[in-house]
Amino acid sequence: QVQLVESGGGSVQAGGSLRLSCAASGYTYSCMGWIRQAPGKEREGVAAIRTDGMTNYAATVQGRFTISQDKDKKTLYLQMNSLKPEDTAMYYCAAGGFPCYSGSRFPYWGQGTQVTVSS
């Protein structure tokens, strides 16, 4: 089992930045990721990272978001720059995806952190 606790969400104006963090405990999975879901919209895989450093991003965030991890601290990050109103969503940290890419079906999720981007 793995426990995932997100933090760092908030409200920001368009063009601004936020950094999300996810503290993981329990079993360590080789693939971690971020998923988001906005009200009335389908869930969207945002980014994924493998323990060897391979990363993968959804086209909608490529070039603006960066996923990273601190293995010693067992913490996953999502740096979000040039935020747009359409990035507004609940963001979830996720673990255990296979194969490891942004659209993977991750079986384990955290509780989520809200990101709101105003125009």
Tab-separated table of C-alpha atoms in Angstrom:
chain	number	residue	atom	x	y	z
A	1	GLN	CA	0.000	0.000	0.000
A	2	VAL	CA	1.018	3.583	-0.576
A	3	GLN	CA	-0.235	6.764	1.026
A	4	LEU	CA	-0.126	9.982	-0.984
A	5	VAL	CA	-0.670	13.463	0.456
A	6	GLU	CA	-0.732	16.463	-1.852
A	7	SER	CA	-0.081	20.100	-0.979
A	8	GLY	CA	0.660	23.377	-2.696
A	9	GLY	CA	-2.579	24.102	-4.469
A	10	GLY	CA	-4.174	27.529	-4.397
A	11	SER	CA	-5.457	30.413	-6.441
A	12	VAL	CA	-3.317	32.272	-8.937
A	13	GLN	CA	-3.814	34.634	-11.842
A	14	ALA	CA	-3.253	33.541	-15.412
A	15	GLY	CA	0.422	33.529	-16.251
A	16	GLY	CA	1.404	32.721	-12.693
A	17	SER	CA	3.104	29.676	-11.205
A	18	LEU	CA	2.445	27.072	-8.535
A	19	ARG	CA	4.378	24.083	-7.292
A	20	LEU	CA	2.501	21.048	-6.080
A	21	SER	CA	4.071	18.522	-3.738
A	22	CYS	CA	3.129	14.958	-2.925
A	23	ALA	CA	4.511	13.158	0.105
A	24	ALA	CA	4.491	9.397	-0.374
A	25	SER	CA	4.759	6.747	2.314
A	26	GLY	CA	4.502	3.003	2.296
A	27	TYR	CA	5.371	1.010	-0.824
A	28	THR	CA	7.500	2.747	-3.437
A	29	TYR	CA	6.253	2.454	-7.022
A	30	SER	CA	8.463	2.930	-10.044
A	31	CYS	CA	5.942	5.163	-11.789
A	32	MET	CA	4.369	8.250	-10.239
A	33	GLY	CA	2.195	10.871	-11.828
A	34	TRP	CA	-0.233	13.723	-11.603
A	35	ILE	CA	-3.838	13.597	-12.738
A	36	ARG	CA	-6.361	16.412	-12.799
A	37	GLN	CA	-10.109	16.660	-13.010
A	38	ALA	CA	-12.235	19.739	-13.470
A	39	PRO	CA	-15.975	19.828	-12.722
A	40	GLY	CA	-17.940	18.439	-15.626
A	41	LYS	CA	-14.825	17.324	-17.479
A	42	GLU	CA	-13.112	14.009	-17.945
A	43	ARG	CA	-10.115	13.072	-15.878
A	44	GLU	CA	-6.850	14.009	-17.582
A	45	GLY	CA	-3.437	12.554	-17.007
A	46	VAL	CA	-1.013	15.471	-16.696
A	47	ALA	CA	2.462	14.030	-16.236
A	48	ALA	CA	4.326	10.904	-15.225
A	49	ILE	CA	7.820	10.098	-14.046
A	50	ARG	CA	9.684	6.835	-13.701
A	51	THR	CA	12.414	6.080	-11.190
A	52	ASP	CA	15.026	6.191	-13.981
A	53	GLY	CA	14.038	9.791	-14.629
A	54	MET	CA	11.929	9.286	-17.750
A	55	THR	CA	9.132	11.839	-17.909
A	56	ASN	CA	6.029	12.153	-20.048
A	57	TYR	CA	3.517	14.992	-20.351
A	58	ALA	CA	0.094	15.592	-21.751
A	59	ALA	CA	0.183	17.813	-24.820
A	60	THR	CA	-1.893	20.420	-22.994
A	61	VAL	CA	0.864	21.049	-20.432
A	62	GLN	CA	4.019	20.201	-22.383
A	63	GLY	CA	6.538	23.016	-22.021
A	64	ARG	CA	4.729	24.620	-19.083
A	65	PHE	CA	4.705	21.921	-16.403
A	66	THR	CA	7.642	19.965	-15.011
A	67	ILE	CA	7.366	16.797	-12.978
A	68	SER	CA	10.209	15.813	-10.664
A	69	GLN	CA	10.887	13.671	-7.654
A	70	ASP	CA	13.139	13.573	-4.620
A	71	LYS	CA	13.677	9.886	-4.000
A	72	ASP	CA	15.335	10.397	-0.617
A	73	LYS	CA	12.392	12.449	0.635
A	74	LYS	CA	9.870	10.275	-1.236
A	75	THR	CA	8.298	13.429	-2.557
A	76	LEU	CA	6.848	14.115	-5.983
A	77	TYR	CA	6.583	17.620	-7.409
A	78	LEU	CA	4.752	19.371	-10.206
A	79	GLN	CA	6.052	22.791	-11.151
A	80	MET	CA	3.370	24.629	-13.084
A	81	ASN	CA	4.294	27.769	-14.998
A	82	SER	CA	2.367	30.002	-17.391
A	83	LEU	CA	-0.864	28.815	-15.853
A	84	LYS	CA	-4.079	29.242	-17.806
A	85	PRO	CA	-7.708	29.337	-16.618
A	86	GLU	CA	-8.225	25.970	-18.292
A	87	ASP	CA	-5.671	24.481	-15.873
A	88	THR	CA	-8.205	24.975	-13.073
A	89	ALA	CA	-8.919	21.558	-11.578
A	90	MET	CA	-8.398	19.260	-8.643
A	91	TYR	CA	-4.922	17.809	-8.974
A	92	TYR	CA	-4.207	14.325	-7.713
A	93	CYS	CA	-0.911	12.620	-7.059
A	94	ALA	CA	-0.944	9.035	-8.289
A	95	ALA	CA	1.210	5.923	-8.122
A	96	GLY	CA	1.599	2.557	-9.744
A	97	GLY	CA	0.891	3.324	-13.388
A	98	PHE	CA	1.878	0.784	-16.036
A	99	PRO	CA	3.046	1.422	-18.634
A	100	CYS	CA	4.426	4.654	-17.293
A	101	TYR	CA	3.111	7.652	-19.194
A	102	SER	CA	0.829	10.595	-18.470
A	103	GLY	CA	-2.298	8.765	-19.604
A	104	SER	CA	-1.622	5.637	-17.590
A	105	ARG	CA	-4.323	4.217	-15.359
A	106	PHE	CA	-2.866	4.803	-11.903
A	107	PRO	CA	-4.453	2.559	-9.247
A	108	TYR	CA	-3.477	4.697	-6.243
A	109	TRP	CA	-4.446	8.334	-5.757
A	110	GLY	CA	-4.144	10.962	-3.051
A	111	GLN	CA	-6.979	13.167	-1.835
A	112	GLY	CA	-6.176	15.985	-4.227
A	113	THR	CA	-5.318	19.668	-4.041
A	114	GLN	CA	-7.323	22.393	-5.753
A	115	VAL	CA	-5.727	24.690	-8.324
A	116	THR	CA	-7.707	27.712	-9.466
A	117	VAL	CA	-6.439	30.019	-12.201
A	118	SER	CA	-8.280	33.266	-12.787
A	119	SER	CA	-8.149	35.326	-15.967
